[in-house]
Amino acid sequence: NSSNVSKCRGIYSNSGNQLININIYDNEIDLCSLGISLNSDLGGDLRDCNVFRNKITNILGVNAGYGYGIHVSNKSYAYNTNVNIYDNYIYNCERHSIYLARGKGYNVYNNNINDHRKNITESVPRAAINISRVYNVECYGNKVVNCNESALMVSGDYLELLSRVENINIYNNYLECKRLSTLWIGYLTPEMYSELNGINVKGNTIIYNGSEIAQSIEFRHGKNVIIEDNIII
């Protein structure tokens, strides 16, 4: 219940574990501080995992470690993790609905995200889909509607000088938000800290519905970037 949300996670793993061939599907998770986490952020091994057809609602908390609908992270960049996140329904997560925190080789597709950060008014754009410190990512066919803040963000990390953000393909998504910019590339991450290389944004519908000044696409830095064939409203 709401009095102990901050103490309750849905499906969670501590960093350092071996997470190989894990399949998480057809679960309903409501009113927790974290929905599903596959975490080898500081050590361990993450590979060949699937998270699909879950219903994740009302994931509360805005601080790091809280408010994530689906969180995946792998410390190693030596191999493709082959982690697939697809066909999930996610409603009202207060930090990120889907967070790719670290690693290489993720596929995020056909997820339906609604009312991201429904009741949050802080000015930091915590995107519904956050692609951070990762490379080799396919992100397509997702639908983000009635998003209270940014729908999708691609960024490095000013605290992690060796972070790589490379070969990110974002295509055929429907991205809609009503506050802050809909799609960010390189949010507050100067090139001296992290390199964004090979970012492709193609065939998306990108809508900004807010009343304040913001952008459909806010592009801060990067190289070898293609923004092509999108519908921007």
mmCIF file with all atom_site columns, C-alpha atoms in Angstrom:
data_model
loop_
_atom_site.group_PDB
_atom_site.id
_atom_site.type_symbol
_atom_site.label_atom_id
_atom_site.label_alt_id
_atom_site.label_comp_id
_atom_site.label_asym_id
_atom_site.label_entity_id
_atom_site.label_seq_id
_atom_site.pdbx_PDB_ins_code
_atom_site.Cartn_x
_atom_site.Cartn_y
_atom_site.Cartn_z
_atom_site.occupancy
_atom_site.B_iso_or_equiv
_atom_site.pdbx_formal_charge
_atom_site.auth_seq_id
_atom_site.auth_comp_id
_atom_site.auth_asym_id
_atom_site.auth_atom_id
_atom_site.pdbx_PDB_model_num
ATOM 1   C CA . ASN A 1 1   ? 0.000  0.000   0.000   1.00 0.00 ? 1   ASN A CA 1
ATOM 2   C CA . SER A 1 2   ? 1.028  3.627   -0.343  1.00 0.00 ? 2   SER A CA 1
ATOM 3   C CA . SER A 1 3   ? 2.509  3.846   3.160   1.00 0.00 ? 3   SER A CA 1
ATOM 4   C CA . ASN A 1 4   ? 5.359  1.418   2.363   1.00 0.00 ? 4   ASN A CA 1
ATOM 5   C CA . VAL A 1 5   ? 5.943  1.974   -1.367  1.00 0.00 ? 5   VAL A CA 1
ATOM 6   C CA . SER A 1 6   ? 9.508  3.171   -0.793  1.00 0.00 ? 6   SER A CA 1
ATOM 7   C CA . LYS A 1 7   ? 10.398 -0.132  0.925   1.00 0.00 ? 7   LYS A CA 1
ATOM 8   C CA . CYS A 1 8   ? 8.929  -2.426  -1.721  1.00 0.00 ? 8   CYS A CA 1
ATOM 9   C CA . ARG A 1 9   ? 10.430 -3.383  -5.088  1.00 0.00 ? 9   ARG A CA 1
ATOM 10  C CA . GLY A 1 10  ? 8.787  -5.613  -7.652  1.00 0.00 ? 10  GLY A CA 1
ATOM 11  C CA . ILE A 1 11  ? 11.342 -7.978  -9.247  1.00 0.00 ? 11  ILE A CA 1
ATOM 12  C CA . TYR A 1 12  ? 14.854 -6.992  -8.206  1.00 0.00 ? 12  TYR A CA 1
ATOM 13  C CA . SER A 1 13  ? 18.439 -8.217  -8.319  1.00 0.00 ? 13  SER A CA 1
ATOM 14  C CA . ASN A 1 14  ? 21.530 -6.952  -6.530  1.00 0.00 ? 14  ASN A CA 1
ATOM 15  C CA . SER A 1 15  ? 24.548 -6.065  -8.634  1.00 0.00 ? 15  SER A CA 1
ATOM 16  C CA . GLY A 1 16  ? 27.227 -8.751  -8.798  1.00 0.00 ? 16  GLY A CA 1
ATOM 17  C CA . ASN A 1 17  ? 24.941 -11.632 -9.668  1.00 0.00 ? 17  ASN A CA 1
ATOM 18  C CA . GLN A 1 18  ? 24.980 -13.899 -12.719 1.00 0.00 ? 18  GLN A CA 1
ATOM 19  C CA . LEU A 1 19  ? 21.886 -13.035 -14.747 1.00 0.00 ? 19  LEU A CA 1
ATOM 20  C CA . ILE A 1 20  ? 21.843 -15.389 -17.719 1.00 0.00 ? 20  ILE A CA 1
ATOM 21  C CA . ASN A 1 21  ? 18.803 -16.590 -19.650 1.00 0.00 ? 21  ASN A CA 1
ATOM 22  C CA . ILE A 1 22  ? 16.274 -14.828 -17.416 1.00 0.00 ? 22  ILE A CA 1
ATOM 23  C CA . ASN A 1 23  ? 12.720 -14.455 -18.748 1.00 0.00 ? 23  ASN A CA 1
ATOM 24  C CA . ILE A 1 24  ? 10.267 -12.167 -16.938 1.00 0.00 ? 24  ILE A CA 1
ATOM 25  C CA . TYR A 1 25  ? 6.806  -12.001 -18.472 1.00 0.00 ? 25  TYR A CA 1
ATOM 26  C CA . ASP A 1 26  ? 3.040  -11.725 -17.874 1.00 0.00 ? 26  ASP A CA 1
ATOM 27  C CA . ASN A 1 27  ? 3.416  -10.122 -14.438 1.00 0.00 ? 27  ASN A CA 1
ATOM 28  C CA . GLU A 1 28  ? 1.376  -7.282  -12.975 1.00 0.00 ? 28  GLU A CA 1
ATOM 29  C CA . ILE A 1 29  ? 3.329  -4.943  -10.706 1.00 0.00 ? 29  ILE A CA 1
ATOM 30  C CA . ASP A 1 30  ? 1.651  -1.970  -9.035  1.00 0.00 ? 30  ASP A CA 1
ATOM 31  C CA . LEU A 1 31  ? 2.502  0.660   -6.423  1.00 0.00 ? 31  LEU A CA 1
ATOM 32  C CA . CYS A 1 32  ? 6.182  -0.152  -5.815  1.00 0.00 ? 32  CYS A CA 1
ATOM 33  C CA . SER A 1 33  ? 9.389  1.863   -5.770  1.00 0.00 ? 33  SER A CA 1
ATOM 34  C CA . LEU A 1 34  ? 10.834 -0.212  -8.635  1.00 0.00 ? 34  LEU A CA 1
ATOM 35  C CA . GLY A 1 35  ? 9.165  -2.474  -11.168 1.00 0.00 ? 35  GLY A CA 1
ATOM 36  C CA . ILE A 1 36  ? 11.692 -4.884  -12.739 1.00 0.00 ? 36  ILE A CA 1
ATOM 37  C CA . SER A 1 37  ? 15.481 -4.636  -12.452 1.00 0.00 ? 37  SER A CA 1
ATOM 38  C CA . LEU A 1 38  ? 18.174 -6.805  -14.066 1.00 0.00 ? 38  LEU A CA 1
ATOM 39  C CA . ASN A 1 39  ? 21.256 -5.279  -12.516 1.00 0.00 ? 39  ASN A CA 1
ATOM 40  C CA . SER A 1 40  ? 24.934 -6.065  -12.984 1.00 0.00 ? 40  SER A CA 1
ATOM 41  C CA . ASP A 1 41  ? 25.824 -2.397  -12.839 1.00 0.00 ? 41  ASP A CA 1
ATOM 42  C CA . LEU A 1 42  ? 28.886 -2.777  -10.610 1.00 0.00 ? 42  LEU A CA 1
ATOM 43  C CA . GLY A 1 43  ? 29.788 -6.391  -11.360 1.00 0.00 ? 43  GLY A CA 1
ATOM 44  C CA . GLY A 1 44  ? 28.438 -9.714  -12.505 1.00 0.00 ? 44  GLY A CA 1
ATOM 45  C CA . ASP A 1 45  ? 27.152 -10.874 -15.851 1.00 0.00 ? 45  ASP A CA 1
ATOM 46  C CA . LEU A 1 46  ? 23.963 -9.947  -17.722 1.00 0.00 ? 46  LEU A CA 1
ATOM 47  C CA . ARG A 1 47  ? 23.066 -11.673 -20.993 1.00 0.00 ? 47  ARG A CA 1
ATOM 48  C CA . ASP A 1 48  ? 20.306 -13.388 -22.981 1.00 0.00 ? 48  ASP A CA 1
ATOM 49  C CA . CYS A 1 49  ? 17.349 -12.005 -21.013 1.00 0.00 ? 49  CYS A CA 1
ATOM 50  C CA . ASN A 1 50  ? 13.808 -11.083 -22.012 1.00 0.00 ? 50  ASN A CA 1
ATOM 51  C CA . VAL A 1 51  ? 11.303 -8.806  -20.265 1.00 0.00 ? 51  VAL A CA 1
ATOM 52  C CA . PHE A 1 52  ? 7.943  -8.844  -22.024 1.00 0.00 ? 52  PHE A CA 1
ATOM 53  C CA . ARG A 1 53  ? 4.145  -8.586  -21.683 1.00 0.00 ? 53  ARG A CA 1
ATOM 54  C CA . ASN A 1 54  ? 4.322  -7.154  -18.166 1.00 0.00 ? 54  ASN A CA 1
ATOM 55  C CA . LYS A 1 55  ? 1.901  -4.576  -16.793 1.00 0.00 ? 55  LYS A CA 1
ATOM 56  C CA . ILE A 1 56  ? 3.803  -2.107  -14.612 1.00 0.00 ? 56  ILE A CA 1
ATOM 57  C CA . THR A 1 57  ? 1.887  0.738   -12.983 1.00 0.00 ? 57  THR A CA 1
ATOM 58  C CA . ASN A 1 58  ? 2.419  3.490   -10.406 1.00 0.00 ? 58  ASN A CA 1
ATOM 59  C CA . ILE A 1 59  ? 6.155  3.099   -9.756  1.00 0.00 ? 59  ILE A CA 1
ATOM 60  C CA . LEU A 1 60  ? 6.913  5.894   -7.323  1.00 0.00 ? 60  LEU A CA 1
ATOM 61  C CA . GLY A 1 61  ? 10.027 7.828   -6.347  1.00 0.00 ? 61  GLY A CA 1
ATOM 62  C CA . VAL A 1 62  ? 12.213 10.397  -8.105  1.00 0.00 ? 62  VAL A CA 1
ATOM 63  C CA . ASN A 1 63  ? 15.668 9.745   -6.621  1.00 0.00 ? 63  ASN A CA 1
ATOM 64  C CA . ALA A 1 64  ? 18.304 7.435   -8.124  1.00 0.00 ? 64  ALA A CA 1
ATOM 65  C CA . GLY A 1 65  ? 17.323 3.805   -7.543  1.00 0.00 ? 65  GLY A CA 1
ATOM 66  C CA . TYR A 1 66  ? 13.604 4.572   -7.316  1.00 0.00 ? 66  TYR A CA 1
ATOM 67  C CA . GLY A 1 67  ? 10.788 5.139   -9.764  1.00 0.00 ? 67  GLY A CA 1
ATOM 68  C CA . TYR A 1 68  ? 12.055 2.868   -12.574 1.00 0.00 ? 68  TYR A CA 1
ATOM 69  C CA . GLY A 1 69  ? 9.540  0.749   -14.447 1.00 0.00 ? 69  GLY A CA 1
ATOM 70  C CA . ILE A 1 70  ? 12.158 -1.479  -16.130 1.00 0.00 ? 70  ILE A CA 1
ATOM 71  C CA . HIS A 1 71  ? 15.866 -1.033  -15.309 1.00 0.00 ? 71  HIS A CA 1
ATOM 72  C CA . VAL A 1 72  ? 18.693 -2.966  -16.968 1.00 0.00 ? 72  VAL A CA 1
ATOM 73  C CA . SER A 1 73  ? 22.434 -2.494  -16.593 1.00 0.00 ? 73  SER A CA 1
ATOM 74  C CA . ASN A 1 74  ? 25.601 -4.434  -17.378 1.00 0.00 ? 74  ASN A CA 1
ATOM 75  C CA . LYS A 1 75  ? 29.020 -3.263  -16.250 1.00 0.00 ? 75  LYS A CA 1
ATOM 76  C CA . SER A 1 76  ? 30.845 -5.016  -19.085 1.00 0.00 ? 76  SER A CA 1
ATOM 77  C CA . TYR A 1 77  ? 30.999 -3.548  -22.602 1.00 0.00 ? 77  TYR A CA 1
ATOM 78  C CA . ALA A 1 78  ? 32.943 -6.545  -23.914 1.00 0.00 ? 78  ALA A CA 1
ATOM 79  C CA . TYR A 1 79  ? 29.969 -8.425  -25.355 1.00 0.00 ? 79  TYR A CA 1
ATOM 80  C CA . ASN A 1 80  ? 26.384 -7.852  -26.495 1.00 0.00 ? 80  ASN A CA 1
ATOM 81  C CA . THR A 1 81  ? 24.029 -8.584  -23.619 1.00 0.00 ? 81  THR A CA 1
ATOM 82  C CA . ASN A 1 82  ? 21.185 -9.567  -25.950 1.00 0.00 ? 82  ASN A CA 1
ATOM 83  C CA . VAL A 1 83  ? 18.547 -8.173  -23.598 1.00 0.00 ? 83  VAL A CA 1
ATOM 84  C CA . ASN A 1 84  ? 15.088 -7.655  -25.133 1.00 0.00 ? 84  ASN A CA 1
ATOM 85  C CA . ILE A 1 85  ? 12.375 -5.447  -23.621 1.00 0.00 ? 85  ILE A CA 1
ATOM 86  C CA . TYR A 1 86  ? 9.126  -5.611  -25.529 1.00 0.00 ? 86  TYR A CA 1
ATOM 87  C CA . ASP A 1 87  ? 5.307  -5.604  -25.429 1.00 0.00 ? 87  ASP A CA 1
ATOM 88  C CA . ASN A 1 88  ? 5.144  -4.156  -21.911 1.00 0.00 ? 88  ASN A CA 1
ATOM 89  C CA . TYR A 1 89  ? 2.477  -1.742  -20.673 1.00 0.00 ? 89  TYR A CA 1
ATOM 90  C CA . ILE A 1 90  ? 3.939  0.886   -18.337 1.00 0.00 ? 90  ILE A CA 1
ATOM 91  C CA . TYR A 1 91  ? 1.929  3.596   -16.584 1.00 0.00 ? 91  TYR A CA 1
ATOM 92  C CA . ASN A 1 92  ? 2.973  6.481   -14.307 1.00 0.00 ? 92  ASN A CA 1
ATOM 93  C CA . CYS A 1 93  ? 6.615  5.850   -13.458 1.00 0.00 ? 93  CYS A CA 1
ATOM 94  C CA . GLU A 1 94  ? 8.112  8.784   -11.585 1.00 0.00 ? 94  GLU A CA 1
ATOM 95  C CA . ARG A 1 95  ? 11.755 8.582   -12.720 1.00 0.00 ? 95  ARG A CA 1
ATOM 96  C CA . HIS A 1 96  ? 12.125 6.473   -15.906 1.00 0.00 ? 96  HIS A CA 1
ATOM 97  C CA . SER A 1 97  ? 9.700  4.015   -17.482 1.00 0.00 ? 97  SER A CA 1
ATOM 98  C CA . ILE A 1 98  ? 12.515 2.133   -19.262 1.00 0.00 ? 98  ILE A CA 1
ATOM 99  C CA . TYR A 1 99  ? 16.121 2.822   -18.257 1.00 0.00 ? 99  TYR A CA 1
ATOM 100 C CA . LEU A 1 100 ? 19.110 1.364   -20.098 1.00 0.00 ? 100 LEU A CA 1
ATOM 101 C CA . ALA A 1 101 ? 21.756 2.353   -17.585 1.00 0.00 ? 101 ALA A CA 1
ATOM 102 C CA . ARG A 1 102 ? 24.970 0.767   -18.880 1.00 0.00 ? 102 ARG A CA 1
ATOM 103 C CA . GLY A 1 103 ? 26.196 -1.945  -21.258 1.00 0.00 ? 103 GLY A CA 1
ATOM 104 C CA . LYS A 1 104 ? 26.041 -3.093  -24.858 1.00 0.00 ? 104 LYS A CA 1
ATOM 105 C CA . GLY A 1 105 ? 23.352 -4.741  -26.986 1.00 0.00 ? 105 GLY A CA 1
ATOM 106 C CA . TYR A 1 106 ? 19.735 -3.916  -26.082 1.00 0.00 ? 106 TYR A CA 1
ATOM 107 C CA . ASN A 1 107 ? 16.484 -4.150  -28.049 1.00 0.00 ? 107 ASN A CA 1
ATOM 108 C CA . VAL A 1 108 ? 13.525 -2.069  -26.850 1.00 0.00 ? 108 VAL A CA 1
ATOM 109 C CA . TYR A 1 109 ? 10.403 -2.383  -28.970 1.00 0.00 ? 109 TYR A CA 1
ATOM 110 C CA . ASN A 1 110 ? 6.596  -2.334  -29.056 1.00 0.00 ? 110 ASN A CA 1
ATOM 111 C CA . ASN A 1 111 ? 6.215  -1.028  -25.511 1.00 0.00 ? 111 ASN A CA 1
ATOM 112 C CA . ASN A 1 112 ? 3.242  1.133   -24.555 1.00 0.00 ? 112 ASN A CA 1
ATOM 113 C CA . ILE A 1 113 ? 4.099  3.876   -22.064 1.00 0.00 ? 113 ILE A CA 1
ATOM 114 C CA . ASN A 1 114 ? 1.385  6.111   -20.646 1.00 0.00 ? 114 ASN A CA 1
ATOM 115 C CA . ASP A 1 115 ? 1.290  9.132   -18.304 1.00 0.00 ? 115 ASP A CA 1
ATOM 116 C CA . HIS A 1 116 ? 5.014  9.077   -17.529 1.00 0.00 ? 116 HIS A CA 1
ATOM 117 C CA . ARG A 1 117 ? 5.744  11.174  -14.386 1.00 0.00 ? 117 ARG A CA 1
ATOM 118 C CA . LYS A 1 118 ? 2.053  11.979  -14.186 1.00 0.00 ? 118 LYS A CA 1
ATOM 119 C CA . ASN A 1 119 ? 2.252  14.093  -11.031 1.00 0.00 ? 119 ASN A CA 1
ATOM 120 C CA . ILE A 1 120 ? 5.887  15.274  -11.093 1.00 0.00 ? 120 ILE A CA 1
ATOM 121 C CA . THR A 1 121 ? 6.784  18.917  -11.738 1.00 0.00 ? 121 THR A CA 1
ATOM 122 C CA . GLU A 1 122 ? 10.578 19.061  -11.226 1.00 0.00 ? 122 GLU A CA 1
ATOM 123 C CA . SER A 1 123 ? 12.509 20.729  -14.039 1.00 0.00 ? 123 SER A CA 1
ATOM 124 C CA . VAL A 1 124 ? 15.012 17.911  -14.731 1.00 0.00 ? 124 VAL A CA 1
ATOM 125 C CA . PRO A 1 125 ? 13.927 15.932  -17.817 1.00 0.00 ? 125 PRO A CA 1
ATOM 126 C CA . ARG A 1 126 ? 13.688 12.305  -16.707 1.00 0.00 ? 126 ARG A CA 1
ATOM 127 C CA . ALA A 1 127 ? 12.713 10.669  -19.961 1.00 0.00 ? 127 ALA A CA 1
ATOM 128 C CA . ALA A 1 128 ? 10.216 7.848   -20.282 1.00 0.00 ? 128 ALA A CA 1
ATOM 129 C CA . ILE A 1 129 ? 12.812 5.858   -22.269 1.00 0.00 ? 129 ILE A CA 1
ATOM 130 C CA . ASN A 1 130 ? 16.332 6.747   -21.162 1.00 0.00 ? 130 ASN A CA 1
ATOM 131 C CA . ILE A 1 131 ? 19.275 5.420   -23.212 1.00 0.00 ? 131 ILE A CA 1
ATOM 132 C CA . SER A 1 132 ? 22.357 6.227   -21.168 1.00 0.00 ? 132 SER A CA 1
ATOM 133 C CA . ARG A 1 133 ? 25.981 5.014   -21.268 1.00 0.00 ? 133 ARG A CA 1
ATOM 134 C CA . VAL A 1 134 ? 25.121 2.187   -23.675 1.00 0.00 ? 134 VAL A CA 1
ATOM 135 C CA . TYR A 1 135 ? 25.774 1.215   -27.263 1.00 0.00 ? 135 TYR A CA 1
ATOM 136 C CA . ASN A 1 136 ? 24.336 -1.081  -29.900 1.00 0.00 ? 136 ASN A CA 1
ATOM 137 C CA . VAL A 1 137 ? 20.694 -0.263  -29.162 1.00 0.00 ? 137 VAL A CA 1
ATOM 138 C CA . GLU A 1 138 ? 17.622 -0.846  -31.325 1.00 0.00 ? 138 GLU A CA 1
ATOM 139 C CA . CYS A 1 139 ? 14.636 1.195   -30.094 1.00 0.00 ? 139 CYS A CA 1
ATOM 140 C CA . TYR A 1 140 ? 11.579 0.947   -32.322 1.00 0.00 ? 140 TYR A CA 1
ATOM 141 C CA . GLY A 1 141 ? 7.803  0.644   -32.457 1.00 0.00 ? 141 GLY A CA 1
ATOM 142 C CA . ASN A 1 142 ? 7.317  2.093   -28.969 1.00 0.00 ? 142 ASN A CA 1
ATOM 143 C CA . LYS A 1 143 ? 4.397  4.340   -28.122 1.00 0.00 ? 143 LYS A CA 1
ATOM 144 C CA . VAL A 1 144 ? 4.817  7.046   -25.476 1.00 0.00 ? 144 VAL A CA 1
ATOM 145 C CA . VAL A 1 145 ? 1.630  9.045   -24.887 1.00 0.00 ? 145 VAL A CA 1
ATOM 146 C CA . ASN A 1 146 ? 0.550  11.808  -22.507 1.00 0.00 ? 146 ASN A CA 1
ATOM 147 C CA . CYS A 1 147 ? 4.095  12.031  -21.172 1.00 0.00 ? 147 CYS A CA 1
ATOM 148 C CA . ASN A 1 148 ? 4.518  14.722  -18.524 1.00 0.00 ? 148 ASN A CA 1
ATOM 149 C CA . GLU A 1 149 ? 8.194  15.210  -19.395 1.00 0.00 ? 149 GLU A CA 1
ATOM 150 C CA . SER A 1 150 ? 10.590 14.080  -22.124 1.00 0.00 ? 150 SER A CA 1
ATOM 151 C CA . ALA A 1 151 ? 9.586  10.965  -24.025 1.00 0.00 ? 151 ALA A CA 1
ATOM 152 C CA . LEU A 1 152 ? 13.061 9.728   -25.013 1.00 0.00 ? 152 LEU A CA 1
ATOM 153 C CA . MET A 1 153 ? 16.633 10.709  -24.170 1.00 0.00 ? 153 MET A CA 1
ATOM 154 C CA . VAL A 1 154 ? 20.056 9.597   -25.442 1.00 0.00 ? 154 VAL A CA 1
ATOM 155 C CA . SER A 1 155 ? 22.913 10.738  -23.229 1.00 0.00 ? 155 SER A CA 1
ATOM 156 C CA . GLY A 1 156 ? 26.214 9.914   -21.605 1.00 0.00 ? 156 GLY A CA 1
ATOM 157 C CA . ASP A 1 157 ? 27.177 10.733  -18.051 1.00 0.00 ? 157 ASP A CA 1
ATOM 158 C CA . TYR A 1 158 ? 29.317 13.618  -16.879 1.00 0.00 ? 158 TYR A CA 1
ATOM 159 C CA . LEU A 1 159 ? 30.388 11.529  -13.886 1.00 0.00 ? 159 LEU A CA 1
ATOM 160 C CA . GLU A 1 160 ? 31.633 8.622   -15.998 1.00 0.00 ? 160 GLU A CA 1
ATOM 161 C CA . LEU A 1 161 ? 34.369 9.834   -18.327 1.00 0.00 ? 161 LEU A CA 1
ATOM 162 C CA . LEU A 1 162 ? 34.676 6.542   -20.219 1.00 0.00 ? 162 LEU A CA 1
ATOM 163 C CA . SER A 1 163 ? 31.007 6.149   -21.028 1.00 0.00 ? 163 SER A CA 1
ATOM 164 C CA . ARG A 1 164 ? 30.239 5.314   -24.656 1.00 0.00 ? 164 ARG A CA 1
ATOM 165 C CA . VAL A 1 165 ? 26.999 6.089   -26.423 1.00 0.00 ? 165 VAL A CA 1
ATOM 166 C CA . GLU A 1 166 ? 27.304 4.648   -29.898 1.00 0.00 ? 166 GLU A CA 1
ATOM 167 C CA . ASN A 1 167 ? 25.246 2.964   -32.617 1.00 0.00 ? 167 ASN A CA 1
ATOM 168 C CA . ILE A 1 168 ? 21.811 3.976   -31.297 1.00 0.00 ? 168 ILE A CA 1
ATOM 169 C CA . ASN A 1 169 ? 18.948 3.402   -33.751 1.00 0.00 ? 169 ASN A CA 1
ATOM 170 C CA . ILE A 1 170 ? 15.617 5.053   -32.897 1.00 0.00 ? 170 ILE A CA 1
ATOM 171 C CA . TYR A 1 171 ? 12.924 4.422   -35.489 1.00 0.00 ? 171 TYR A CA 1
ATOM 172 C CA . ASN A 1 172 ? 9.181  4.101   -36.041 1.00 0.00 ? 172 ASN A CA 1
ATOM 173 C CA . ASN A 1 173 ? 8.290  5.272   -32.534 1.00 0.00 ? 173 ASN A CA 1
ATOM 174 C CA . TYR A 1 174 ? 5.382  7.505   -31.533 1.00 0.00 ? 174 TYR A CA 1
ATOM 175 C CA . LEU A 1 175 ? 6.688  10.016  -28.975 1.00 0.00 ? 175 LEU A CA 1
ATOM 176 C CA . GLU A 1 176 ? 4.428  12.578  -27.370 1.00 0.00 ? 176 GLU A CA 1
ATOM 177 C CA . CYS A 1 177 ? 5.014  14.857  -24.398 1.00 0.00 ? 177 CYS A CA 1
ATOM 178 C CA . LYS A 1 178 ? 3.480  17.957  -22.869 1.00 0.00 ? 178 LYS A CA 1
ATOM 179 C CA . ARG A 1 179 ? 6.409  19.323  -20.856 1.00 0.00 ? 179 ARG A CA 1
ATOM 180 C CA . LEU A 1 180 ? 10.120 19.802  -21.666 1.00 0.00 ? 180 LEU A CA 1
ATOM 181 C CA . SER A 1 181 ? 11.527 18.644  -25.005 1.00 0.00 ? 181 SER A CA 1
ATOM 182 C CA . THR A 1 182 ? 10.129 15.428  -26.480 1.00 0.00 ? 182 THR A CA 1
ATOM 183 C CA . LEU A 1 183 ? 13.412 13.886  -27.699 1.00 0.00 ? 183 LEU A CA 1
ATOM 184 C CA . TRP A 1 184 ? 16.835 14.814  -26.320 1.00 0.00 ? 184 TRP A CA 1
ATOM 185 C CA . ILE A 1 185 ? 20.196 13.911  -27.836 1.00 0.00 ? 185 ILE A CA 1
ATOM 186 C CA . GLY A 1 186 ? 23.106 14.723  -25.535 1.00 0.00 ? 186 GLY A CA 1
ATOM 187 C CA . TYR A 1 187 ? 21.414 16.259  -22.522 1.00 0.00 ? 187 TYR A CA 1
ATOM 188 C CA . LEU A 1 188 ? 23.964 18.337  -20.538 1.00 0.00 ? 188 LEU A CA 1
ATOM 189 C CA . THR A 1 189 ? 26.842 16.038  -21.506 1.00 0.00 ? 189 THR A CA 1
ATOM 190 C CA . PRO A 1 190 ? 29.664 18.021  -23.140 1.00 0.00 ? 190 PRO A CA 1
ATOM 191 C CA . GLU A 1 191 ? 31.769 16.091  -25.611 1.00 0.00 ? 191 GLU A CA 1
ATOM 192 C CA . MET A 1 192 ? 34.749 16.173  -23.261 1.00 0.00 ? 192 MET A CA 1
ATOM 193 C CA . TYR A 1 193 ? 32.846 13.824  -20.960 1.00 0.00 ? 193 TYR A CA 1
ATOM 194 C CA . SER A 1 194 ? 31.099 11.347  -23.229 1.00 0.00 ? 194 SER A CA 1
ATOM 195 C CA . GLU A 1 195 ? 30.998 10.780  -26.939 1.00 0.00 ? 195 GLU A CA 1
ATOM 196 C CA . LEU A 1 196 ? 27.738 10.331  -28.806 1.00 0.00 ? 196 LEU A CA 1
ATOM 197 C CA . ASN A 1 197 ? 28.520 8.656   -32.097 1.00 0.00 ? 197 ASN A CA 1
ATOM 198 C CA . GLY A 1 198 ? 26.213 7.098   -34.672 1.00 0.00 ? 198 GLY A CA 1
ATOM 199 C CA . ILE A 1 199 ? 22.772 8.244   -33.488 1.00 0.00 ? 199 ILE A CA 1
ATOM 200 C CA . ASN A 1 200 ? 20.035 7.556   -36.046 1.00 0.00 ? 200 ASN A CA 1
ATOM 201 C CA . VAL A 1 201 ? 16.540 8.998   -35.608 1.00 0.00 ? 201 VAL A CA 1
ATOM 202 C CA . LYS A 1 202 ? 14.312 7.891   -38.475 1.00 0.00 ? 202 LYS A CA 1
ATOM 203 C CA . GLY A 1 203 ? 10.627 7.511   -39.262 1.00 0.00 ? 203 GLY A CA 1
ATOM 204 C CA . ASN A 1 204 ? 9.334  8.615   -35.862 1.00 0.00 ? 204 ASN A CA 1
ATOM 205 C CA . THR A 1 205 ? 6.292  10.712  -35.032 1.00 0.00 ? 205 THR A CA 1
ATOM 206 C CA . ILE A 1 206 ? 7.491  13.319  -32.522 1.00 0.00 ? 206 ILE A CA 1
ATOM 207 C CA . ILE A 1 207 ? 4.891  15.562  -30.902 1.00 0.00 ? 207 ILE A CA 1
ATOM 208 C CA . TYR A 1 208 ? 5.222  18.367  -28.370 1.00 0.00 ? 208 TYR A CA 1
ATOM 209 C CA . ASN A 1 209 ? 1.861  19.301  -26.826 1.00 0.00 ? 209 ASN A CA 1
ATOM 210 C CA . GLY A 1 210 ? 2.982  21.691  -24.095 1.00 0.00 ? 210 GLY A CA 1
ATOM 211 C CA . SER A 1 211 ? 2.306  25.369  -23.541 1.00 0.00 ? 211 SER A CA 1
ATOM 212 C CA . GLU A 1 212 ? 5.824  26.324  -22.405 1.00 0.00 ? 212 GLU A CA 1
ATOM 213 C CA . ILE A 1 213 ? 8.771  26.859  -24.740 1.00 0.00 ? 213 ILE A CA 1
ATOM 214 C CA . ALA A 1 214 ? 10.415 23.542  -25.630 1.00 0.00 ? 214 ALA A CA 1
ATOM 215 C CA . GLN A 1 215 ? 11.553 21.554  -28.634 1.00 0.00 ? 215 GLN A CA 1
ATOM 216 C CA . SER A 1 216 ? 10.301 18.475  -30.404 1.00 0.00 ? 216 SER A CA 1
ATOM 217 C CA . ILE A 1 217 ? 13.963 17.460  -30.774 1.00 0.00 ? 217 ILE A CA 1
ATOM 218 C CA . GLU A 1 218 ? 16.631 19.059  -28.603 1.00 0.00 ? 218 GLU A CA 1
ATOM 219 C CA . PHE A 1 219 ? 20.040 18.211  -30.040 1.00 0.00 ? 219 PHE A CA 1
ATOM 220 C CA . ARG A 1 220 ? 23.035 19.165  -27.857 1.00 0.00 ? 220 ARG A CA 1
ATOM 221 C CA . HIS A 1 221 ? 26.029 17.332  -29.317 1.00 0.00 ? 221 HIS A CA 1
ATOM 222 C CA . GLY A 1 222 ? 27.189 14.259  -31.182 1.00 0.00 ? 222 GLY A CA 1
ATOM 223 C CA . LYS A 1 223 ? 28.804 13.094  -34.391 1.00 0.00 ? 223 LYS A CA 1
ATOM 224 C CA . ASN A 1 224 ? 27.612 10.926  -37.253 1.00 0.00 ? 224 ASN A CA 1
ATOM 225 C CA . VAL A 1 225 ? 23.988 11.773  -36.444 1.00 0.00 ? 225 VAL A CA 1
ATOM 226 C CA . ILE A 1 226 ? 21.103 11.269  -38.867 1.00 0.00 ? 226 ILE A CA 1
ATOM 227 C CA . ILE A 1 227 ? 17.656 12.785  -38.258 1.00 0.00 ? 227 ILE A CA 1
ATOM 228 C CA . GLU A 1 228 ? 15.562 11.721  -41.215 1.00 0.00 ? 228 GLU A CA 1
ATOM 229 C CA . ASP A 1 229 ? 11.965 11.122  -42.372 1.00 0.00 ? 229 ASP A CA 1
ATOM 230 C CA . ASN A 1 230 ? 10.356 12.022  -39.048 1.00 0.00 ? 230 ASN A CA 1
ATOM 231 C CA . ILE A 1 231 ? 6.967  13.668  -38.608 1.00 0.00 ? 231 ILE A CA 1
ATOM 232 C CA . ILE A 1 232 ? 7.427  16.545  -36.156 1.00 0.00 ? 232 ILE A CA 1
ATOM 233 C CA . ILE A 1 233 ? 4.332  18.261  -34.785 1.00 0.00 ? 233 ILE A CA 1
#
